[in-house]
CSV table of C-alpha atoms in Angstrom, one decimal:
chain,number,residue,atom,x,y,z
A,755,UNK,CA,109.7,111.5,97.4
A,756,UNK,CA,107.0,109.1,96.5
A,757,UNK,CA,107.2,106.7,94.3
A,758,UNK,CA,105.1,106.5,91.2
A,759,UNK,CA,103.6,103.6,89.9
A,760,UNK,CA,105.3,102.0,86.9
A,761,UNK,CA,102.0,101.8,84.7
A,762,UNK,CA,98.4,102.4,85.4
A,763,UNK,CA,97.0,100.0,88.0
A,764,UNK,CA,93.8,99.9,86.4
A,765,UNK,CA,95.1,98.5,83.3
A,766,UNK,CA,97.0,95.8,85.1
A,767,UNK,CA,93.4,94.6,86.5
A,768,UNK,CA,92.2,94.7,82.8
A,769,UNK,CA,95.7,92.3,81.8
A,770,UNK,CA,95.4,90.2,84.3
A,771,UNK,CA,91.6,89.9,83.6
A,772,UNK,CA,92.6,89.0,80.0
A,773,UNK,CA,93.5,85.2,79.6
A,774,UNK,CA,95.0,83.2,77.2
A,775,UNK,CA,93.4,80.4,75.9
A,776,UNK,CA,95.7,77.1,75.8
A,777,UNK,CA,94.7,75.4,72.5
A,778,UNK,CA,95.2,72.0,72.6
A,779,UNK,CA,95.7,71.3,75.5
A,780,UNK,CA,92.2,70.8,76.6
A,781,UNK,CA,91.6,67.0,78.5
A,782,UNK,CA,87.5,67.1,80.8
A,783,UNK,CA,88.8,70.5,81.5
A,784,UNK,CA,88.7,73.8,78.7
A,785,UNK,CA,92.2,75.1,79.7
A,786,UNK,CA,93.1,79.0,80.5
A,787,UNK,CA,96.8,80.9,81.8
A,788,UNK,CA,97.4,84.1,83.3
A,789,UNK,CA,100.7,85.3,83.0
A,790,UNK,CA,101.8,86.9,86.4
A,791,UNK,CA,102.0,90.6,87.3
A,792,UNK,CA,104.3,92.7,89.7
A,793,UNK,CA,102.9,91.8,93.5
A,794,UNK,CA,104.7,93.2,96.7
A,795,UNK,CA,105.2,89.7,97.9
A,796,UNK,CA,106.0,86.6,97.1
A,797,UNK,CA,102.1,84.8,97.4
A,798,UNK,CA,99.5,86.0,94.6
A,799,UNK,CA,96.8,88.2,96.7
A,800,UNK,CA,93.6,85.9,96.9
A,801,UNK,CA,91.2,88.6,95.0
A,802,UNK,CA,92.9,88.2,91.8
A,803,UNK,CA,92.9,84.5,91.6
A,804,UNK,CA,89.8,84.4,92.4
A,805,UNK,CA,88.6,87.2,90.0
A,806,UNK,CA,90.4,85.1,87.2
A,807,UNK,CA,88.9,82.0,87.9
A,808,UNK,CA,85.6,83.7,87.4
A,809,UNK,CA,87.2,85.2,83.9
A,810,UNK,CA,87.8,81.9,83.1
A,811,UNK,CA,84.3,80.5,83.9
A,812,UNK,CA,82.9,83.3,82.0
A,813,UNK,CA,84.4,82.1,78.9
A,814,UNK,CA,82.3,79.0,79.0
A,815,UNK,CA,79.2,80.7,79.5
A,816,UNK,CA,76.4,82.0,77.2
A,817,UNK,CA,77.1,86.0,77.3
A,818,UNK,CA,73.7,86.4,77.9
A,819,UNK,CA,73.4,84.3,81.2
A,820,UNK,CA,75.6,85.9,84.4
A,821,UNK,CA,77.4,84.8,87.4
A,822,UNK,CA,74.7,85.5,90.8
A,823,UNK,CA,77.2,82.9,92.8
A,824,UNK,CA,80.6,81.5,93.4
A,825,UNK,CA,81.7,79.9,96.3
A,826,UNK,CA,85.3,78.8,96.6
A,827,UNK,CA,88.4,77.3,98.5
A,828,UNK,CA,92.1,78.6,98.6
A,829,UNK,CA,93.9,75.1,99.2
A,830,UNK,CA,97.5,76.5,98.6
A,831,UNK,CA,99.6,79.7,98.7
A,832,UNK,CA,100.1,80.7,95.1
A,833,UNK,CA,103.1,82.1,93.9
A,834,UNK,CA,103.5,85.6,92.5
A,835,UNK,CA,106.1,84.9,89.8
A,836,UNK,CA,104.7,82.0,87.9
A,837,UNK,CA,101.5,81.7,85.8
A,838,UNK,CA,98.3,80.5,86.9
A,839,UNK,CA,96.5,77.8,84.1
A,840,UNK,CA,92.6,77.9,85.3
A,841,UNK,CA,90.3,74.6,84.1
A,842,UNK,CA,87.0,74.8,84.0
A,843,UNK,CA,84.2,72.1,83.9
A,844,UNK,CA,80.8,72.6,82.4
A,845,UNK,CA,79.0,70.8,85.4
A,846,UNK,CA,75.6,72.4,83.8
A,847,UNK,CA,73.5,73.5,81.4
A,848,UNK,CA,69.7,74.3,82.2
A,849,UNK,CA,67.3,76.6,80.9
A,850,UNK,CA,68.0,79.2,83.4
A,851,UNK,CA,71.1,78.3,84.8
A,852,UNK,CA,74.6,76.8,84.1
A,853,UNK,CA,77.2,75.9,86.3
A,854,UNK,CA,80.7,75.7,86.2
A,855,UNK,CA,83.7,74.0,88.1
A,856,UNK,CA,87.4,75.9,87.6
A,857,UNK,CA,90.1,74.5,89.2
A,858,UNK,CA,93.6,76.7,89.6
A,859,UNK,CA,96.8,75.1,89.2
A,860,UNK,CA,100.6,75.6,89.9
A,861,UNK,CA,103.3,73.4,89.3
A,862,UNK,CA,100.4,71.0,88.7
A,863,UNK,CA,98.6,71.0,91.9
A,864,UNK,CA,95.6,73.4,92.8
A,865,UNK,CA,95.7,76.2,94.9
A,866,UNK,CA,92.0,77.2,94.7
A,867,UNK,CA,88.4,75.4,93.3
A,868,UNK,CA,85.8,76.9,92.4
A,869,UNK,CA,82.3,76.8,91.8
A,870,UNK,CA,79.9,79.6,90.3
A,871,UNK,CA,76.6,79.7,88.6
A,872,UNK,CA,74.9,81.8,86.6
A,873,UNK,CA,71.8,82.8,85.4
A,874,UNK,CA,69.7,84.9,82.5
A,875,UNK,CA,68.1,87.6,83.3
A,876,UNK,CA,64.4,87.2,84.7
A,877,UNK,CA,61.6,88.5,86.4
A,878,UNK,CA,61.0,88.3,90.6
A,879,UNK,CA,60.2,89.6,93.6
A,880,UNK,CA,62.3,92.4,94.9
A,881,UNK,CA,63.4,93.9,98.3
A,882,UNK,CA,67.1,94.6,100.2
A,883,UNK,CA,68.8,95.5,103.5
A,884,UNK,CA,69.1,99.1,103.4
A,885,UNK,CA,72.0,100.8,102.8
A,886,UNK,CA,73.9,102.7,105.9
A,887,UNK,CA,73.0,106.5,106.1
A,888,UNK,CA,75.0,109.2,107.6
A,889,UNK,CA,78.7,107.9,106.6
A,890,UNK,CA,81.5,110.7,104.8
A,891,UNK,CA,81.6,111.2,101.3
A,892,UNK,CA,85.0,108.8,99.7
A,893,UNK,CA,85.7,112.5,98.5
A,894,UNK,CA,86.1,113.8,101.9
A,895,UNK,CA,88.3,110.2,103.2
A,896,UNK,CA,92.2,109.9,102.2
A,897,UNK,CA,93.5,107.5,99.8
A,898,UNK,CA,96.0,104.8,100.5
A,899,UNK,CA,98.8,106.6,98.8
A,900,UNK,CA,98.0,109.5,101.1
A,901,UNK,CA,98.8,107.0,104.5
A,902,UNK,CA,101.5,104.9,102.9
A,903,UNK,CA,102.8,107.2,100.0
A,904,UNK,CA,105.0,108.7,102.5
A,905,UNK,CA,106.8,105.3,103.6
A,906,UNK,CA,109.9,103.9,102.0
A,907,UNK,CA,108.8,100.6,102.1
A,908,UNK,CA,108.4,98.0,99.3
A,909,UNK,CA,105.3,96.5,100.5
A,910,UNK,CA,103.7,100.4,101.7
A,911,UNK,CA,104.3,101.7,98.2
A,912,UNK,CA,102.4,98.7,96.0
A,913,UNK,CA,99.2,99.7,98.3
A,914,UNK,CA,99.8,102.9,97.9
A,915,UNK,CA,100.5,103.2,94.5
A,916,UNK,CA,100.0,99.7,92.5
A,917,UNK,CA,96.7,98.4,93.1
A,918,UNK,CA,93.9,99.2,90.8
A,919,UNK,CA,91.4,100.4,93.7
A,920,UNK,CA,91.1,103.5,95.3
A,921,UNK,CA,90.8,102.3,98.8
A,922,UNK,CA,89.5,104.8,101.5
A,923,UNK,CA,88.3,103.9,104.9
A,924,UNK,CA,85.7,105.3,106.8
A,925,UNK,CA,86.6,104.3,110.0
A,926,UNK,CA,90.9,104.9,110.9
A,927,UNK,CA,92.7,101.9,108.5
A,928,UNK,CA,94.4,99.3,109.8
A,929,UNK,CA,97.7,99.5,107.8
A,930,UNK,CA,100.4,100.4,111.1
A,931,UNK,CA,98.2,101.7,113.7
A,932,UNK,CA,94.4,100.4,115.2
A,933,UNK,CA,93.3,104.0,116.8
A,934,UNK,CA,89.2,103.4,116.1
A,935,UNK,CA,86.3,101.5,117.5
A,936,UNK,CA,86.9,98.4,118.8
A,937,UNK,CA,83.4,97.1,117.6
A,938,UNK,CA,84.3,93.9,114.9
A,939,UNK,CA,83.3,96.4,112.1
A,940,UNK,CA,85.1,97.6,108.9
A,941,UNK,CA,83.8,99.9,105.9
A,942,UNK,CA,85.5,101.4,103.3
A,943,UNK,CA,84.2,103.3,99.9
A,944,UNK,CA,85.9,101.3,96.8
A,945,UNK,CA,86.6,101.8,92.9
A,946,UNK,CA,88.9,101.8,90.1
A,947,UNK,CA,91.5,104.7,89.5
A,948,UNK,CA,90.3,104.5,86.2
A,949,UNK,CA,87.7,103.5,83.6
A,950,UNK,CA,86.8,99.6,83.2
A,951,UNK,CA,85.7,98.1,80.0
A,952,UNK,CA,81.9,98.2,79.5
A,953,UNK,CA,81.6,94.2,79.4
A,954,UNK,CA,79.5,93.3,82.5
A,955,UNK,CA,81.2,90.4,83.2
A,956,UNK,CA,84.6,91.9,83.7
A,957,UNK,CA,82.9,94.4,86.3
A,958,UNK,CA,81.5,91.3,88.6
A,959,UNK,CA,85.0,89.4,88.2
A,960,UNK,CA,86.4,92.8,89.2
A,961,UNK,CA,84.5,93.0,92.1
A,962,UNK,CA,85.1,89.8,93.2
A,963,UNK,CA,89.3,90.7,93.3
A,964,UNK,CA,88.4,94.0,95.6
A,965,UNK,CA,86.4,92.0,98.0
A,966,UNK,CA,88.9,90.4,98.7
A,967,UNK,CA,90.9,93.5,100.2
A,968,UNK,CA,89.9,94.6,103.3
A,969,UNK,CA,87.0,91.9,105.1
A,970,UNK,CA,89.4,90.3,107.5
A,971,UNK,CA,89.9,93.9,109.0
A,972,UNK,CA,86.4,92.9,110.5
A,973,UNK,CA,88.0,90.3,112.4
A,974,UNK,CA,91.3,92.3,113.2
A,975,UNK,CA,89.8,95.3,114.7
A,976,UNK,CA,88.7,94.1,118.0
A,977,UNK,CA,91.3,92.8,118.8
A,978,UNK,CA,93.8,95.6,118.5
A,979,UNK,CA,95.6,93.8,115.8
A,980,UNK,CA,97.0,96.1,112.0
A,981,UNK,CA,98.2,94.2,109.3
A,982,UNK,CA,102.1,94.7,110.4
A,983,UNK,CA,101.4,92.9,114.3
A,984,UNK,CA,104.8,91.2,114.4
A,985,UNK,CA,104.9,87.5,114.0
A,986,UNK,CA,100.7,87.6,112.7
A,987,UNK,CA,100.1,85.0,109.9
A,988,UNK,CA,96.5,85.7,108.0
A,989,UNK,CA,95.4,84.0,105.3
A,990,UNK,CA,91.8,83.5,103.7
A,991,UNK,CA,90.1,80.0,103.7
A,992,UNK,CA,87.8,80.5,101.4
A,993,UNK,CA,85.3,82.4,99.9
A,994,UNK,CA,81.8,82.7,98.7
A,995,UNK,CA,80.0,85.9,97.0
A,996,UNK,CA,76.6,87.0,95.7
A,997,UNK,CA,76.1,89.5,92.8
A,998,UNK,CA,72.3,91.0,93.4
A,999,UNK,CA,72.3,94.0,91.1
A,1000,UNK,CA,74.3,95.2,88.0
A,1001,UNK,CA,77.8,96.9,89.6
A,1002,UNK,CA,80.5,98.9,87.8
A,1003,UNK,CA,83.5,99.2,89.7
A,1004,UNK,CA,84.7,102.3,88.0
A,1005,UNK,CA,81.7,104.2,90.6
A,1006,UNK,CA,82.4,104.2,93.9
A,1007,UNK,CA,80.7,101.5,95.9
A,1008,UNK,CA,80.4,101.5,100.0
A,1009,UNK,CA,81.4,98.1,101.4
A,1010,UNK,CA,80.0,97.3,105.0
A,1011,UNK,CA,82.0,94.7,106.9
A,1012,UNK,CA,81.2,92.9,110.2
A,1013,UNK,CA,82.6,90.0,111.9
A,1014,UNK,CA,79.8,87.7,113.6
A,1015,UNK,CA,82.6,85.1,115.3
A,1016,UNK,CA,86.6,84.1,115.4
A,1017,UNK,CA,87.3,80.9,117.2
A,1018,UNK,CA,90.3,78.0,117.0
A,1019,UNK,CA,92.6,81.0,115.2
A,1020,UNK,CA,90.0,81.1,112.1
A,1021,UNK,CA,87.3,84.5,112.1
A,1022,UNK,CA,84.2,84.5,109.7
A,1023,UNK,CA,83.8,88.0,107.9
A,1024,UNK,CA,80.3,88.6,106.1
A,1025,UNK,CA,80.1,92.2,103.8
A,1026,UNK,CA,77.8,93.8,101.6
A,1027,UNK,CA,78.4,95.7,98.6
A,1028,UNK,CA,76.3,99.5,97.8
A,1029,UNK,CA,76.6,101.8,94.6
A,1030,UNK,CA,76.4,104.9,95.5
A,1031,UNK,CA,72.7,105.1,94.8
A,1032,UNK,CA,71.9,102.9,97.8
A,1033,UNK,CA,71.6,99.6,95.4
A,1034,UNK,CA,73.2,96.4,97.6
A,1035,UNK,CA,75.3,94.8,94.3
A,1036,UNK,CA,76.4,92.1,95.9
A,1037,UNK,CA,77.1,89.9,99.4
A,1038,UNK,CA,80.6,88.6,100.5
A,1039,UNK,CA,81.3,86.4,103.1
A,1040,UNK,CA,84.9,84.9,104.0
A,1041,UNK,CA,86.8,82.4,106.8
A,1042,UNK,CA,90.3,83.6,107.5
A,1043,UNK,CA,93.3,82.1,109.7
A,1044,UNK,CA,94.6,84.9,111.5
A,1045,UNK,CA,97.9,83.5,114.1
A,1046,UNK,CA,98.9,85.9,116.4
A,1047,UNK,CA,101.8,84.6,118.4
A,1048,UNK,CA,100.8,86.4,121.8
A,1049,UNK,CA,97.5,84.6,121.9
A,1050,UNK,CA,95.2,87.1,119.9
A,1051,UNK,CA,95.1,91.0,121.0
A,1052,UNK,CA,97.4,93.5,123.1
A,1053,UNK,CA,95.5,92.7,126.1
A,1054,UNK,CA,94.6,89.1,125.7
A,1055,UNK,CA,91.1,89.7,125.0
A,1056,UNK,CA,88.8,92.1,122.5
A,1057,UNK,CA,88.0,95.0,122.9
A,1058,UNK,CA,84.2,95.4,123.2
């Protein structure tokens, strides 16, 4: 039987989105914890450190003015079990913009720095790369927990059942087997199992921890490669997004993946973000290691 999950994923995304503020303990830096959440493995997944870095920013910031950019650097692993303390830096504070440092510790070193700005709202010109026609319907795709629900694994049922997005590829996923194109392309239709909280700034940092889900798959496809290659090491380098357009990530959004290069065992993956009425929200683009201990790909070279 499958396993259910032990509370509602979406509000874990909402708790881990909700920091506490460490009074006192401020020094050049205002001071912010998150208290850890149940993970599959033993390293905090990427998206959500990076999604509470930008919670912490946030805090800082004038509610009216909102993050259009971050652009940041995973320097360590983190650990799952232990709490995260997030300091942030008021860097600036113009009449249009501000910008923020944050800095994310453990055991008193950082494992990721940040920078993000933001902006109030204003007036300009206005144009975007259209948005893919011709794709399936996420209602006519299969969720996660229809692939994995069915495996008795630890790691198969916390995709399947514990994260707060309803994942569903277009193309074949890359979870145990790599059956589709071999073109370096990935999309998948995206959004929360349930409601979010209206706040606007709780949607963007929830975006930022979803894009962080599937954009190396760009890089893994031609090569033959699934996330359970024996002996593969992948980890992202760093990360930078855009936010274009107002998002809620309780809607489904499409988001298109391609991978322009992968060289020296790192591969760049850009992606862009659509609501469903065609609006491109936001731009992702991300450096990942991928290792592969038989030199890259089941053949020894991709697939195109």
């Amino acid at each position: 039987m499958s396993a259910e999950p032990l509370q509602d994923p979406t509000a874990t995304l909402v708790s881990l989105l909700d920091l506490d503020s460490a009074a006192g303990a401020q020094t050049d830096e205002e001071i912010f914890v998150a208290t850890p959440v149940r993970q599959p493995g033993k390293r905090v997944f990427g998206g959500q450190v990076l999604a509470q870095a930008l919670i912490a920013a946030i805090r800082t910031v004038e509610s009216h003015r909102f993050v259009h950019s971050m652009h940041a650097y995973f320097l360590r692993a983190g650990a799952a079990d232990l709490p995260i303390t997030f300091g942030v830096q008021r860097l600036r504070d113009g009449r249009s913009f501000s910008a923020r440092r944050v800095h994310a510790y453990q055991g008193g070193v950082p494992i990721l720095s940040m920078i993000a700005s933001f902006q109030q709202p204003d007036d300009g010109v206005t144009h975007q790369e259209p948005m893919p026609t011709g794709l399936p319907d996420p209602e006519s795709l299969p969720s996660t927990a229809d692939l994995l629900g069915g495996f008795d694994h630890p790691v198969a049922k916390a995709w399947a059942y514990d994260r707060p997005f309803d994942i569903r590829h277009i193309e074949s996923p890359l979870y145990v087997q790599n059956n589709g194109s071999r073109e370096p392309v990935n999309a998948v239709w995206m959004k929360t199992f349930g409601p979010m909280p209206g706040n606007s700034g709780t949607h963007q940092a929830a975006l930022a921890y979803a894009s962080d889900y599937t954009l190396l798959e760009s890089i893994l496809r031609p090569h033959g490669l699934t996330w359970i290659h024996p002996g593969m090491s992948v980890a992202s380098l760093d990360h930078a997004m855009w936010w274009h357009r107002p998002v809620r990530v309780d809607d489904w959004l499409l988001y298109v993946q391609h991978s322009p290069s992968a060289s020296g065992a790192r591969g760049l993956a850009l992606g862009k973000i659509y609501n469903r009425a065609g609006e491109l929200v936001a731009t992702v683009a991300q450096e990942g290691m991928v290792r592969v201990p038989d030199g890259g790909t089941e053949t020894g070279q991709a697939g195109h």
